[in-house]
Amino acid sequence: RRARRPAPGALARLARPAAMVSSRIFSQLVGNKIHKATKEALLNSPMFVKFAQESSKAASGALTEAMRKAEPAVSRAAQSAAEVGATQAAMKAGRSVASKAFREFSKKAGAK
């Protein structure tokens, strides 16, 4: 009998899982340290510090501008809410007075 030869690429397929396991173990052991070191290096770089300062100034300016533009609308909304609240209170008081007057009228009409 002849010995069977493995199919082409079969040995490579068998080696892949072992390589994947070893890369996962390496990633678990070293990945977090590499992540922290890279993060510190990037955050402490002069270019990032300059970018952070400039973007902070730009964001602050944009926020100030948005607040300045929104102020009239906010004022109108507050004024409208106050007017609606006063109107609703007056209507409620009017209903209360009308209801009281109707009850008194009903009592008088029922007594006659």
Short mmCIF file of C-alpha atoms in Angstrom, two decimals:
data_model
loop_
_atom_site.label_atom_id
_atom_site.label_comp_id
_atom_site.label_asym_id
_atom_site.label_seq_id
_atom_site.Cartn_x
_atom_site.Cartn_y
_atom_site.Cartn_z
CA ARG A 1 0.00 0.00 0.00
CA ARG A 2 1.00 3.52 -0.66
CA ALA A 3 1.02 6.10 2.07
CA ARG A 4 -1.51 8.87 1.50
CA ARG A 5 -0.05 12.21 0.89
CA PRO A 6 -1.73 15.08 2.67
CA ALA A 7 -3.80 17.36 0.51
CA PRO A 8 -2.07 20.53 -0.62
CA GLY A 9 -2.32 23.20 2.09
CA ALA A 10 -3.44 20.71 4.76
CA LEU A 11 -0.31 21.24 6.83
CA ALA A 12 -0.77 25.00 6.63
CA ARG A 13 -4.37 24.63 7.81
CA LEU A 14 -3.24 22.53 10.74
CA ALA A 15 -0.62 25.11 11.73
CA ARG A 16 -3.09 28.03 11.63
CA PRO A 17 -5.03 27.20 14.82
CA ALA A 18 -1.79 26.92 16.81
CA ALA A 19 -0.64 30.27 15.47
CA MET A 20 -4.02 31.81 16.31
CA VAL A 21 -3.89 30.50 19.86
CA SER A 22 -0.37 31.79 20.39
CA SER A 23 -1.27 35.23 18.97
CA ARG A 24 -4.29 35.39 21.27
CA ILE A 25 -2.20 34.52 24.30
CA PHE A 26 0.39 37.10 23.29
CA SER A 27 -2.35 39.67 22.76
CA GLN A 28 -3.82 38.99 26.20
CA LEU A 29 -0.45 39.25 27.91
CA VAL A 30 1.01 42.24 26.11
CA GLY A 31 -1.91 44.01 24.43
CA ASN A 32 -3.01 46.10 27.41
CA LYS A 33 0.53 47.31 28.13
CA ILE A 34 1.04 48.27 24.49
CA HIS A 35 -2.31 50.08 24.49
CA LYS A 36 -1.45 52.10 27.60
CA ALA A 37 2.04 53.00 26.38
CA THR A 38 0.73 54.09 22.97
CA LYS A 39 -2.06 56.12 24.55
CA GLU A 40 0.33 57.93 26.88
CA ALA A 41 2.77 58.63 24.07
CA LEU A 42 0.06 60.06 21.83
CA LEU A 43 -1.64 62.11 24.53
CA ASN A 44 1.64 63.61 25.69
CA SER A 45 2.87 64.45 22.20
CA PRO A 46 3.24 68.18 21.46
CA MET A 47 1.07 67.92 18.35
CA PHE A 48 -1.83 66.42 20.31
CA VAL A 49 -1.52 69.05 23.04
CA LYS A 50 -1.64 71.79 20.40
CA PHE A 51 -4.62 70.15 18.68
CA ALA A 52 -6.49 69.84 22.00
CA GLN A 53 -5.89 73.48 22.86
CA GLU A 54 -6.99 74.73 19.45
CA SER A 55 -10.08 72.54 19.30
CA SER A 56 -11.01 73.60 22.82
CA LYS A 57 -10.82 77.26 21.80
CA ALA A 58 -12.87 76.59 18.67
CA ALA A 59 -15.51 74.65 20.60
CA SER A 60 -15.75 77.37 23.22
CA GLY A 61 -16.22 80.01 20.53
CA ALA A 62 -18.86 77.92 18.76
CA LEU A 63 -20.76 77.35 22.01
CA THR A 64 -20.69 81.05 22.85
CA GLU A 65 -21.96 81.92 19.37
CA ALA A 66 -24.75 79.33 19.56
CA MET A 67 -25.85 80.62 22.95
CA ARG A 68 -25.83 84.21 21.67
CA LYS A 69 -27.98 83.26 18.67
CA ALA A 70 -30.39 81.16 20.76
CA GLU A 71 -30.92 83.78 23.48
CA PRO A 72 -33.79 85.66 21.72
CA ALA A 73 -35.66 82.42 21.03
CA VAL A 74 -35.21 81.29 24.63
CA SER A 75 -36.47 84.63 25.90
CA ARG A 76 -39.55 84.46 23.65
CA ALA A 77 -40.26 80.91 24.78
CA ALA A 78 -39.99 81.90 28.45
CA GLN A 79 -42.28 84.89 27.88
CA SER A 80 -44.79 82.72 26.04
CA ALA A 81 -44.71 80.10 28.79
CA ALA A 82 -45.35 82.78 31.41
CA GLU A 83 -48.29 84.16 29.39
CA VAL A 84 -49.74 80.69 28.85
CA GLY A 85 -49.38 79.95 32.56
CA ALA A 86 -51.16 83.19 33.48
CA THR A 87 -53.90 82.50 30.92
CA GLN A 88 -54.41 78.97 32.21
CA ALA A 89 -54.58 80.21 35.80
CA ALA A 90 -57.17 82.84 34.84
CA MET A 91 -59.23 80.26 32.95
CA LYS A 92 -59.10 77.89 35.91
CA ALA A 93 -60.18 80.66 38.28
CA GLY A 94 -62.97 81.63 35.85
CA ARG A 95 -64.20 78.03 35.68
CA SER A 96 -64.15 77.83 39.45
CA VAL A 97 -66.19 81.05 39.79
CA ALA A 98 -68.62 79.96 37.07
CA SER A 99 -69.02 76.54 38.64
CA LYS A 100 -69.70 78.08 42.05
CA ALA A 101 -72.23 80.51 40.57
CA PHE A 102 -73.98 77.67 38.70
CA ARG A 103 -74.23 75.59 41.89
CA GLU A 104 -75.72 78.52 43.79
CA PHE A 105 -78.15 79.22 40.95
CA SER A 106 -79.14 75.53 40.89
CA LYS A 107 -79.77 75.53 44.65
CA LYS A 108 -81.96 78.65 44.38
CA ALA A 109 -83.84 77.25 41.40
CA GLY A 110 -84.36 73.94 43.18
CA ALA A 111 -85.65 75.68 46.34
CA LYS A 112 -88.43 77.52 44.47
#
